[in-house]
PDB file of C-alpha atoms in Angstrom:
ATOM      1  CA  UNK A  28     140.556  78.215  71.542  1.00  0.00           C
ATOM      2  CA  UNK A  29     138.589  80.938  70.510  1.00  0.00           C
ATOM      3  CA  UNK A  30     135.092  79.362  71.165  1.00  0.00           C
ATOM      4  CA  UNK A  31     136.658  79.010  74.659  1.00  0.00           C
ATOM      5  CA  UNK A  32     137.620  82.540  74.718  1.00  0.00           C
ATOM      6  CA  UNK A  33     134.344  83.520  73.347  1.00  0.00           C
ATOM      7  CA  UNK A  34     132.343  81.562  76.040  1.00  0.00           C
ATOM      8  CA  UNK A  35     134.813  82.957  79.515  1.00  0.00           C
ATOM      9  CA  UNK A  36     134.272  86.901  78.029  1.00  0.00           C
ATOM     10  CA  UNK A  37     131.346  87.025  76.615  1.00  0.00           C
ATOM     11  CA  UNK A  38     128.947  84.825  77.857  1.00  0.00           C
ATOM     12  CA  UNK A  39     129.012  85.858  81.723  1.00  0.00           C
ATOM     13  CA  UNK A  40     128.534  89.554  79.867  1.00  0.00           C
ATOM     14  CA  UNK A  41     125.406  88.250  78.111  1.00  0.00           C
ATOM     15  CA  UNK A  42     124.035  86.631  81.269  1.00  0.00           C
ATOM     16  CA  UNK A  43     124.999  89.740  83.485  1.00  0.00           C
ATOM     17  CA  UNK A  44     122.828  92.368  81.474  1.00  0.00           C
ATOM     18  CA  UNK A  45     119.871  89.498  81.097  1.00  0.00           C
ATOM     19  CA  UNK A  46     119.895  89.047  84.692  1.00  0.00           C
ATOM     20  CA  UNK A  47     120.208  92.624  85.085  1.00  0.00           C
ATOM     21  CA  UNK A  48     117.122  93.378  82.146  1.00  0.00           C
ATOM     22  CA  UNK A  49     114.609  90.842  84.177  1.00  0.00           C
ATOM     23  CA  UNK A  50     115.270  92.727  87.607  1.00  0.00           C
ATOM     24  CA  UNK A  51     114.691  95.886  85.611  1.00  0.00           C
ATOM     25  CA  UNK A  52     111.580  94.432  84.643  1.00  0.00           C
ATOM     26  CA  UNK A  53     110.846  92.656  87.954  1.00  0.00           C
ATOM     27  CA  UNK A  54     111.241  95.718  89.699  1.00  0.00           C
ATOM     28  CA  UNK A  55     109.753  98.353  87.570  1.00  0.00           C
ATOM     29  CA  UNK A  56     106.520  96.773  86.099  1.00  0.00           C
ATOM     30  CA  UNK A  57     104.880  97.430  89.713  1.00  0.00           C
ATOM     31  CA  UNK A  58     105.544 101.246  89.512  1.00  0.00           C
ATOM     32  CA  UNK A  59     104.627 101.601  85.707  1.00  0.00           C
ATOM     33  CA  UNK A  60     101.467  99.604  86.576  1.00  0.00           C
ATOM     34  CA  UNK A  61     100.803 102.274  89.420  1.00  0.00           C
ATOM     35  CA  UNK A  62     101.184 105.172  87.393  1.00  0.00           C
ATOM     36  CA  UNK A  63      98.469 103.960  84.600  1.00  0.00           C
ATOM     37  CA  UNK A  64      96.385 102.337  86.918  1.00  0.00           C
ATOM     38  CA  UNK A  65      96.293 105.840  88.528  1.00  0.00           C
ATOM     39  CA  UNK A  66      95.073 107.332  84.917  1.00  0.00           C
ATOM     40  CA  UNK A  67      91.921 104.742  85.115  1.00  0.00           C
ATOM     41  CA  UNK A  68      88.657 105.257  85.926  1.00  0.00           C
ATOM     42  CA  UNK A  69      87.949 103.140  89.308  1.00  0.00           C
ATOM     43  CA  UNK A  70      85.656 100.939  87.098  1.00  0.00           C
ATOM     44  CA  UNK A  71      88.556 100.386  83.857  1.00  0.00           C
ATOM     45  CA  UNK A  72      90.692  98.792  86.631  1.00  0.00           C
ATOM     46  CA  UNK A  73      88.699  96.089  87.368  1.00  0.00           C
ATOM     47  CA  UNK A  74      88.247  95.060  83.771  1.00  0.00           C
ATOM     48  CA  UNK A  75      88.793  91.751  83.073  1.00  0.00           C
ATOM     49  CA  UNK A  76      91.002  90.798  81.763  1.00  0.00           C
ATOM     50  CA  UNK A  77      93.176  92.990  82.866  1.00  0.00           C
ATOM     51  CA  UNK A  78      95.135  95.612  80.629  1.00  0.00           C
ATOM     52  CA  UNK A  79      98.279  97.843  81.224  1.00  0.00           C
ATOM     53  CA  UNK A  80      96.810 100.598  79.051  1.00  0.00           C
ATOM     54  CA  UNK A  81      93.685 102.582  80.227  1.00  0.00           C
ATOM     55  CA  UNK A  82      91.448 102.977  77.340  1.00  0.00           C
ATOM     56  CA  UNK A  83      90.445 106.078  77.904  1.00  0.00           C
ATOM     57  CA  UNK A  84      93.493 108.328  80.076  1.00  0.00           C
ATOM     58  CA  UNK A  85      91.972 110.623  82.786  1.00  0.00           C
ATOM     59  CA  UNK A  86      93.754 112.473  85.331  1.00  0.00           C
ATOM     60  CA  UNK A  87      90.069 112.916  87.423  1.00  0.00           C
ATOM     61  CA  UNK A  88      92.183 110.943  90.640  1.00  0.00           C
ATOM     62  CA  UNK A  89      94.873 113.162  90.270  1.00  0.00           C
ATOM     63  CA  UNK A  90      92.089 116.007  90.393  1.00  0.00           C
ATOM     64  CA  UNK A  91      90.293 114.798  93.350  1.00  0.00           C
ATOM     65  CA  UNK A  92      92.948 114.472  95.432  1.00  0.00           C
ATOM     66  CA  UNK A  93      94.310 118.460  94.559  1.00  0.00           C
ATOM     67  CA  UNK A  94      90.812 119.588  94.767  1.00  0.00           C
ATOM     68  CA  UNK A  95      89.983 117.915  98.664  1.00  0.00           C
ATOM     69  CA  UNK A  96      91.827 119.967 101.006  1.00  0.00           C
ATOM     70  CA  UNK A  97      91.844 116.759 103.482  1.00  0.00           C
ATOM     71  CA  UNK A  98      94.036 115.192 101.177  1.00  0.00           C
ATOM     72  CA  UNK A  99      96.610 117.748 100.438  1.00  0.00           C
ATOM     73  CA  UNK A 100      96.887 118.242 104.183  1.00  0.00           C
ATOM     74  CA  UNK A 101      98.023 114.325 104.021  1.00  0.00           C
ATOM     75  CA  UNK A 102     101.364 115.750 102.197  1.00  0.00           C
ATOM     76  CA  UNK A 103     101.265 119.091 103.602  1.00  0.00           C
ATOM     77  CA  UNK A 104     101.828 116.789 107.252  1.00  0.00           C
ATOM     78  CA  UNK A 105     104.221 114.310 105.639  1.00  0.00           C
ATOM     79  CA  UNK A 106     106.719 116.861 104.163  1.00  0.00           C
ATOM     80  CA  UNK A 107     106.763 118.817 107.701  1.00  0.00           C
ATOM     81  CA  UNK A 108     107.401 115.961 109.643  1.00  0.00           C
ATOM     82  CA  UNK A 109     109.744 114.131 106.976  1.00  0.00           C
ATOM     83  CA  UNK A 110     111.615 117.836 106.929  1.00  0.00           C
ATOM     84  CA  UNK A 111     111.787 118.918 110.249  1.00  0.00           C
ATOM     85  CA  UNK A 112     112.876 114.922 111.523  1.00  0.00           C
ATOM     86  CA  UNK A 113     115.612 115.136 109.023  1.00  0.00           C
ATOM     87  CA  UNK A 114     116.834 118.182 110.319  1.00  0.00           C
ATOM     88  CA  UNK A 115     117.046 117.246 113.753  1.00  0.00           C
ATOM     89  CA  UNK A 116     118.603 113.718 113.342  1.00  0.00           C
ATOM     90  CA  UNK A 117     121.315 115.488 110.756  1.00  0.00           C
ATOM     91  CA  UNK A 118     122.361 117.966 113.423  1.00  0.00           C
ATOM     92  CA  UNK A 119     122.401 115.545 116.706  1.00  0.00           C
ATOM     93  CA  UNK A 120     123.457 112.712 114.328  1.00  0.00           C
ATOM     94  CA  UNK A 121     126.585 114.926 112.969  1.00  0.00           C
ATOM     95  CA  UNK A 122     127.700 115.965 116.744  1.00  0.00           C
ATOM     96  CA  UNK A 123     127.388 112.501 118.063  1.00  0.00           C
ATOM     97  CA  UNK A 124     129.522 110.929 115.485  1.00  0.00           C
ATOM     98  CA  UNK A 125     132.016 113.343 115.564  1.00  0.00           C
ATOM     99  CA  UNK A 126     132.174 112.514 119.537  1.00  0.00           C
ATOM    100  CA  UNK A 127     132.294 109.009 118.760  1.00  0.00           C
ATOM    101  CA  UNK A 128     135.100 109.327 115.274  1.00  0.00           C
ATOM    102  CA  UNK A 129     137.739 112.080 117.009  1.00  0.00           C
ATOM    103  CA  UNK A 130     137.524 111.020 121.052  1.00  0.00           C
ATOM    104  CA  UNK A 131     137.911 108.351 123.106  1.00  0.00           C
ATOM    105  CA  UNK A 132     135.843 108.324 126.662  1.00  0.00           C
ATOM    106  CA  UNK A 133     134.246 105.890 128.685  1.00  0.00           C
ATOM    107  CA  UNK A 134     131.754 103.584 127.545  1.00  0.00           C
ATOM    108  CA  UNK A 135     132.425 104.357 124.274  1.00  0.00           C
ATOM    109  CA  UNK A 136     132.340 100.789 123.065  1.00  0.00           C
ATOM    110  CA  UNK A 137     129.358 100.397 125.359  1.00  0.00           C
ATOM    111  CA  UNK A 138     127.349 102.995 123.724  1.00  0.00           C
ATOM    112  CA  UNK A 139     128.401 101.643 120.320  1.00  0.00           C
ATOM    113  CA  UNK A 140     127.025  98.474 121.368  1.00  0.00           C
ATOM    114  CA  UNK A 141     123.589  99.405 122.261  1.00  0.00           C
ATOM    115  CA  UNK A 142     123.229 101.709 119.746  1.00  0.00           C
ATOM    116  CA  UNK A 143     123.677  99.333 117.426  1.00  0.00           C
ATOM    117  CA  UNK A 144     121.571  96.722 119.579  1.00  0.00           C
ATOM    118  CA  UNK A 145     118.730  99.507 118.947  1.00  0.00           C
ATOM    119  CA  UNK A 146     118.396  98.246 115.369  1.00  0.00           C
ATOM    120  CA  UNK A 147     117.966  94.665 116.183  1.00  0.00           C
ATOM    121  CA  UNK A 148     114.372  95.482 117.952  1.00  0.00           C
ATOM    122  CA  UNK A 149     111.002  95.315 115.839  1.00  0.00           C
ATOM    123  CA  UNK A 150     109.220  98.957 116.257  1.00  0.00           C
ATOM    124  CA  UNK A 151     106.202  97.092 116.372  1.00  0.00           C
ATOM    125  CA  UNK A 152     107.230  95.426 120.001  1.00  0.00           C
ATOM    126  CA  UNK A 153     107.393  99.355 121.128  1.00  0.00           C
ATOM    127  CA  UNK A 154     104.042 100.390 120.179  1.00  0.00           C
ATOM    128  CA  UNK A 155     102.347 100.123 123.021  1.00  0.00           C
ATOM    129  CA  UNK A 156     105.006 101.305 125.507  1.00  0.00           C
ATOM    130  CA  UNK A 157     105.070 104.572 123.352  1.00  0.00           C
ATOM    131  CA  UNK A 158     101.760 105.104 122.775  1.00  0.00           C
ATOM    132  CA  UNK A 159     101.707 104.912 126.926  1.00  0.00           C
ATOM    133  CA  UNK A 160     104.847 107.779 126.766  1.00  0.00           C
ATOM    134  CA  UNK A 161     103.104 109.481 124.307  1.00  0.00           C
ATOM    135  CA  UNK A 162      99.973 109.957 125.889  1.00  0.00           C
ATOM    136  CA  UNK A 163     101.130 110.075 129.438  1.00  0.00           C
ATOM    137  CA  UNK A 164     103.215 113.343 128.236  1.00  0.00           C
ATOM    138  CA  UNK A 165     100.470 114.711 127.060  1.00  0.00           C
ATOM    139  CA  UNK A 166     101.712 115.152 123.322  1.00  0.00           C
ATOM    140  CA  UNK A 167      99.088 112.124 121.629  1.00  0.00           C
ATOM    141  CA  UNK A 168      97.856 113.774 118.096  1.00  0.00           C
ATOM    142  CA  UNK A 169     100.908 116.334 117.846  1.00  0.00           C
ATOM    143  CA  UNK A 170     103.587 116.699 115.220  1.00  0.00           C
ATOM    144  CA  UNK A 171     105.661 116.616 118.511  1.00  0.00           C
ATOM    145  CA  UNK A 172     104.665 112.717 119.265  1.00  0.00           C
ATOM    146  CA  UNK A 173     105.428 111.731 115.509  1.00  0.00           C
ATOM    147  CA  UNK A 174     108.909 113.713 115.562  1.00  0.00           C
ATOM    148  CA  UNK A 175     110.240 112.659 118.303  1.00  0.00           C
ATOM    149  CA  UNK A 176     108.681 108.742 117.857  1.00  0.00           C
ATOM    150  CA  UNK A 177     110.884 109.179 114.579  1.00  0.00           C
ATOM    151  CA  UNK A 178     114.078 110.437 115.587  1.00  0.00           C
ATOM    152  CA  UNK A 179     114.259 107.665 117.460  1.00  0.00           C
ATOM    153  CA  UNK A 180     114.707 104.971 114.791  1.00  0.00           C
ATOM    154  CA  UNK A 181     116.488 107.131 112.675  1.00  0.00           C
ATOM    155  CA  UNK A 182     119.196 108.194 115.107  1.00  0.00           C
ATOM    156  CA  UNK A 183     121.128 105.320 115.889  1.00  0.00           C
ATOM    157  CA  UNK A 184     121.539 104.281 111.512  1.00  0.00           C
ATOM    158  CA  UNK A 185     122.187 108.123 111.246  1.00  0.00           C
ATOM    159  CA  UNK A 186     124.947 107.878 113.776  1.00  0.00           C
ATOM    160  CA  UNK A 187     126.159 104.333 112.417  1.00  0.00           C
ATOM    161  CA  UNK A 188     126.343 105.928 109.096  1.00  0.00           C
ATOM    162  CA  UNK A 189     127.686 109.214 109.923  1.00  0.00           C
ATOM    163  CA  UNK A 190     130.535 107.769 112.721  1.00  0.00           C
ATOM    164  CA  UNK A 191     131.970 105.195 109.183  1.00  0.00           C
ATOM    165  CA  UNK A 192     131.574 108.424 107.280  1.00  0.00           C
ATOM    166  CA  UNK A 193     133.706 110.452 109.135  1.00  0.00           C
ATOM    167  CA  UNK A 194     136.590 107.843 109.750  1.00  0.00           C
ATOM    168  CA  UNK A 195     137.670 108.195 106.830  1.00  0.00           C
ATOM    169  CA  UNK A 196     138.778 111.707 107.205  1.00  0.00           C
ATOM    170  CA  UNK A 197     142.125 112.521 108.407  1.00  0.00           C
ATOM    171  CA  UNK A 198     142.174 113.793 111.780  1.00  0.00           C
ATOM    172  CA  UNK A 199     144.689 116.074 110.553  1.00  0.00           C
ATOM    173  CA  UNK A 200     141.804 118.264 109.437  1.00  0.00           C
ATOM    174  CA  UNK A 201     141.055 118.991 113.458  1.00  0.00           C
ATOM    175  CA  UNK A 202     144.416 119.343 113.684  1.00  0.00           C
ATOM    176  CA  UNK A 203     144.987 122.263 111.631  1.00  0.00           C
ATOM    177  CA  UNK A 204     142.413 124.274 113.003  1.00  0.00           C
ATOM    178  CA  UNK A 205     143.458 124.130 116.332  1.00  0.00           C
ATOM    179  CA  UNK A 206     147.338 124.650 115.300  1.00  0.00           C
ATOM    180  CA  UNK A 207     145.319 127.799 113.979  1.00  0.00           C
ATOM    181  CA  UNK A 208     143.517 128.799 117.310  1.00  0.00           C
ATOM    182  CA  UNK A 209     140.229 127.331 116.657  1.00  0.00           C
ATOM    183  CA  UNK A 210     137.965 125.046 118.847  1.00  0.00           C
ATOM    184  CA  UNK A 211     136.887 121.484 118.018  1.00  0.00           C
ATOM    185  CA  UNK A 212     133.321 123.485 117.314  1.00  0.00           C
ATOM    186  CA  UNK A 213     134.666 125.004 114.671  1.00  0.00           C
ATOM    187  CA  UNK A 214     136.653 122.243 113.175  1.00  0.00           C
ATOM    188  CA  UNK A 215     133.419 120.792 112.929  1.00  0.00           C
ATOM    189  CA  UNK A 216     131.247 123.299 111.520  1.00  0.00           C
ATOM    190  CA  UNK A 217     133.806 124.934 109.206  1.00  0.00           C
ATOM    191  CA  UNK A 218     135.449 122.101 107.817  1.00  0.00           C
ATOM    192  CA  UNK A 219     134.558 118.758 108.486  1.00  0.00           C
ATOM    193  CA  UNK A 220     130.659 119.384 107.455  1.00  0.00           C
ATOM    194  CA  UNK A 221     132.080 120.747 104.391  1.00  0.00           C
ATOM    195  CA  UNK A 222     134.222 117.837 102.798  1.00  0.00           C
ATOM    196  CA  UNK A 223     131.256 115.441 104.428  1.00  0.00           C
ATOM    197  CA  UNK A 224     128.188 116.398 102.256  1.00  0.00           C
ATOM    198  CA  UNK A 225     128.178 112.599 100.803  1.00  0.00           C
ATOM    199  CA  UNK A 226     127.932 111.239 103.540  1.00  0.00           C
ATOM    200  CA  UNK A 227     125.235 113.800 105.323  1.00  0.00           C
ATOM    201  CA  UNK A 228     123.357 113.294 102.263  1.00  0.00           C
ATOM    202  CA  UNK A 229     122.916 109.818 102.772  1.00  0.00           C
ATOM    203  CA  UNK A 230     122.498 110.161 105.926  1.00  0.00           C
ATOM    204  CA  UNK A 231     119.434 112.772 104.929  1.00  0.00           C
ATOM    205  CA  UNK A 232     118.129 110.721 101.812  1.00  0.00           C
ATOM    206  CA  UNK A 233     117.571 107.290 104.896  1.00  0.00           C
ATOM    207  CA  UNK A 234     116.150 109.767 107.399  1.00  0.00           C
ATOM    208  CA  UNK A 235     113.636 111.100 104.957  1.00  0.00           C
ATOM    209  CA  UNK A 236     112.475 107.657 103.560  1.00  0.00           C
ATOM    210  CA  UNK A 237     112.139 106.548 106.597  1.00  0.00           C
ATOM    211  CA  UNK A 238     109.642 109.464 108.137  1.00  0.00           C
ATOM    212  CA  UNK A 239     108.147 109.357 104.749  1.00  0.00           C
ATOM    213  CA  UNK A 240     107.010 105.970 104.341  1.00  0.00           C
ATOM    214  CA  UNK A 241     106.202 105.659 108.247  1.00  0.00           C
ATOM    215  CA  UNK A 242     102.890 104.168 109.150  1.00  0.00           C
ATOM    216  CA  UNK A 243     102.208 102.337 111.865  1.00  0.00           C
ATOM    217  CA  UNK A 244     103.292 104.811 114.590  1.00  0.00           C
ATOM    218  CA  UNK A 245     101.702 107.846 112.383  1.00  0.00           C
ATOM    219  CA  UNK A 246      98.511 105.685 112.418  1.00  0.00           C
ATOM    220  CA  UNK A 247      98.767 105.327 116.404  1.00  0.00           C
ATOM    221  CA  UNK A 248      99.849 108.481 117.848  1.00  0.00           C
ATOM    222  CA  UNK A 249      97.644 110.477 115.762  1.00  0.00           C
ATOM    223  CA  UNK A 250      93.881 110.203 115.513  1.00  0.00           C
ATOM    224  CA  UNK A 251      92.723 113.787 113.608  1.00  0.00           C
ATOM    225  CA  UNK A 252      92.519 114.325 110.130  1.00  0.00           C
ATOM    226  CA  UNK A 253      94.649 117.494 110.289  1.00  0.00           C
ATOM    227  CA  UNK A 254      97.751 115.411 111.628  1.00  0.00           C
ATOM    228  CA  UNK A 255      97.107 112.566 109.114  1.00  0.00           C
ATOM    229  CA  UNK A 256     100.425 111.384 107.032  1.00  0.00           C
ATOM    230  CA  UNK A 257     100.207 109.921 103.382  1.00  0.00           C
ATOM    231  CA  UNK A 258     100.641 106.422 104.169  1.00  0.00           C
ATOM    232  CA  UNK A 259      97.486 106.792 106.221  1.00  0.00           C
ATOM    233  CA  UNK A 260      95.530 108.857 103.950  1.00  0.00           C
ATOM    234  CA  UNK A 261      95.951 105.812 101.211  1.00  0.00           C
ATOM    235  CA  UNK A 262      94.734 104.043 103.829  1.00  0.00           C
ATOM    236  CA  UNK A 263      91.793 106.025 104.184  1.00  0.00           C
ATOM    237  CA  UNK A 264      90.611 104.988 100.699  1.00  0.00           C
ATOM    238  CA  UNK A 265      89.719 101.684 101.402  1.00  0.00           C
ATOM    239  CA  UNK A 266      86.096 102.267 102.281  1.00  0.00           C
ATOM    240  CA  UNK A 267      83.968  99.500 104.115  1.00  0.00           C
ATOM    241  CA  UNK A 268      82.280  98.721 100.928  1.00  0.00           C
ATOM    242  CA  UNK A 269      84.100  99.875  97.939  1.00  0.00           C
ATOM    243  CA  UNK A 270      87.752 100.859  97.642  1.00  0.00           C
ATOM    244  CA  UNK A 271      89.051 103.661  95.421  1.00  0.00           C
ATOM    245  CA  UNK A 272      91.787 102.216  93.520  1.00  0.00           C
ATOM    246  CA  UNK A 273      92.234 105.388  90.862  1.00  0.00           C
ATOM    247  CA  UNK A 274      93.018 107.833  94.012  1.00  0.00           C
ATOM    248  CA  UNK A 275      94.840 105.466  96.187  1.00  0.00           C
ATOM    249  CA  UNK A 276      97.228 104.955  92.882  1.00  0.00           C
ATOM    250  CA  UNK A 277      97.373 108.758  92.293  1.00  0.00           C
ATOM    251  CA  UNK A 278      98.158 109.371  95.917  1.00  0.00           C
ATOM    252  CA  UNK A 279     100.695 106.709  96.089  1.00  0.00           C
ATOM    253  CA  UNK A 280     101.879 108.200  92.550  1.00  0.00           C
ATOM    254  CA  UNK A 281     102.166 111.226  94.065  1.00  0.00           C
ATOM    255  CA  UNK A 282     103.395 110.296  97.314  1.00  0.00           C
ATOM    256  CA  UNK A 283     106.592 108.524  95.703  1.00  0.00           C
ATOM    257  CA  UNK A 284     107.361 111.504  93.207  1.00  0.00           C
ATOM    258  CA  UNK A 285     109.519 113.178  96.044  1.00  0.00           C
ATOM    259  CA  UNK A 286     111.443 110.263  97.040  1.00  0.00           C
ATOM    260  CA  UNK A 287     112.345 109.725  93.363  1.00  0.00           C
ATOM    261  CA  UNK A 288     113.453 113.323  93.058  1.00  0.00           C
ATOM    262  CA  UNK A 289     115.463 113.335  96.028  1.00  0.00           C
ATOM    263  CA  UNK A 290     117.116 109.705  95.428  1.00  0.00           C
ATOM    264  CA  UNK A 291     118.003 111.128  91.951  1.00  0.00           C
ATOM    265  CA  UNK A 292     119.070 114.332  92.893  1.00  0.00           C
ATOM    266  CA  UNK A 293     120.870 112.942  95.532  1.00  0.00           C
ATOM    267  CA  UNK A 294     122.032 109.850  93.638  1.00  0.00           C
ATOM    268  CA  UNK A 295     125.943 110.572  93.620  1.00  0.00           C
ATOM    269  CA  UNK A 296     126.256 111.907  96.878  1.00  0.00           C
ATOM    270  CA  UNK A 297     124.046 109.274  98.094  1.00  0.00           C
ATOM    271  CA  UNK A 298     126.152 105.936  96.504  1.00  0.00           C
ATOM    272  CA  UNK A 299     129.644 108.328  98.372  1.00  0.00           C
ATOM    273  CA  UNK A 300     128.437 108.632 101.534  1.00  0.00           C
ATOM    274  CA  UNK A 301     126.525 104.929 101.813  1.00  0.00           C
ATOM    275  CA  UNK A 302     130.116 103.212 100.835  1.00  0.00           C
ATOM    276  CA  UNK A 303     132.511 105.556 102.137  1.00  0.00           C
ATOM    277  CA  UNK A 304     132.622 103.841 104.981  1.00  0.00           C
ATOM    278  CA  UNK A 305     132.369 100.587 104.723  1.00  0.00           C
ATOM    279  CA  UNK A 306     136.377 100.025 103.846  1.00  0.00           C
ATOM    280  CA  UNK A 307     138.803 100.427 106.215  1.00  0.00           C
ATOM    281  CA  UNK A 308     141.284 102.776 104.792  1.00  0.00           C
TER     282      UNK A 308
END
């Protein structure tokens, strides 16, 4: 009896935390091989075979990258354009979803239909019609191109997310402010933003990966170096004839250091305002 017990409590515990230890593993060993790859010397990481440990640390990528101004422009560009894209999907994302959570109008099942259909097409199948928009607009190789190329992905998941999100409110909430004498405005503004930072978080944390990481539309709507994004100044580094592994781990180091902050920063809020609504209360 008790080898039974033994085996139906504490065996799946065992196996959970293994299975749990070897994604740990599976999923971390690429990052911690990033970060001492990037404290190599370009030669050390072709060294055969190969070792986790550089034998001699040296932060000379780390150096080359703060020392080029072309390369701290790639960041300088990313966090703009992450930032200001953000910003604008938060703000339309938070009106729109309070439309679509506290009214009912026409179409509104319609619209929820094809803004969800919106997720369901490749951005690669859209390249070339934007790049048309883009430069028939006359806005090719502008911050304006990549922002508003952006919001468009990240609006319809930032409405998705925010609509579930604000659900589960009580509509009471509303309610009481305009028992009081205020507008819907301010119902939104004063207290519904308030009690919904988990879920404008997440909402923020998605956005900002997303602009972040982008790099196939940064890549075509842009063609100077002073409008260049990180993932295309990594790109950069591979050179016809020789790539440089060292800086293209320190940028890609460094380029991932924000989104680690911000996840973990963020991390509470984040886990709220992903799972608030995906119960139906």
């Amino acid at each position: 009896m008790a080898k039974r017990s033994f085996k139906s409590s504490v065996l799946p515990t065992i196996l959970t935390y293994l299975g749990l230890a070897i994604g740990l593993v599976f999923s971390a060993f690429p990052i911690v091989w990033m970060f001492f790859s990037s404290l190599k010397s370009n030669t050390e990481i072709f060294a055969l075979p190969p070792r986790l440990l550089p034998d001699d640390f040296t932060v000379a990528a780390y150096l080359t990258i703060f020392n080029d101004p072309v390369k701290v422009r790639f960041f300088i560009n990313s966090y703009f354009v992450a930032g200001v894209v953000t910003g604008l999907t938060l703000v339309v994302a938070i009106v729109t979803a309070y439309g679509f959570s506290r009214y009912q109008f026409r179409f509104k099942n319609t619209l929820n239909i094809f803004i969800i259909s919106t997720q369901t097409v490749p951005p690669i199948t859209l390249l070339i019609p934007y790049f048309g928009m883009v430069v028939a607009f006359r806005i090719f190789d502008t911050y304006l191109a990549l922002i508003l190329t952006y919001m468009v992905f990240t609006l319809p998941y930032a409405v998705l997310l925010m609509t579930g999100y604000l659900n589960t409110l009580p509509k009471e909430l509303d309610e009481a402010v305009l028992v009081d004498g205020g507008s819907s405005w301010t119902a939104l503004w004063r207290v519904i933003v308030p009690v919904s930072i988990p879920g404008i978080v997440a909402t923020a944390v998605y956005t900002f990966l997303l602009a972040w990481n982008e790099f196939l539309f940064a890549l075509t709507l842009t063609k100077s170096m002073d409008l260049r994004t990180v993932p295309i100044g990594i790109q950069l580094l591979m050179g016809q004839h020789a790539f440089e592994w060292n800086e293209m781990m320190a940028m890609s180091v460094l380029g991932s250091l924000p989104l680690l902050v911000l996840y973990l920063v963020a991390q509470r809020y984040f886990l709220a305002g992903m799972t608030a609504g995906s119960v139906k209360s």
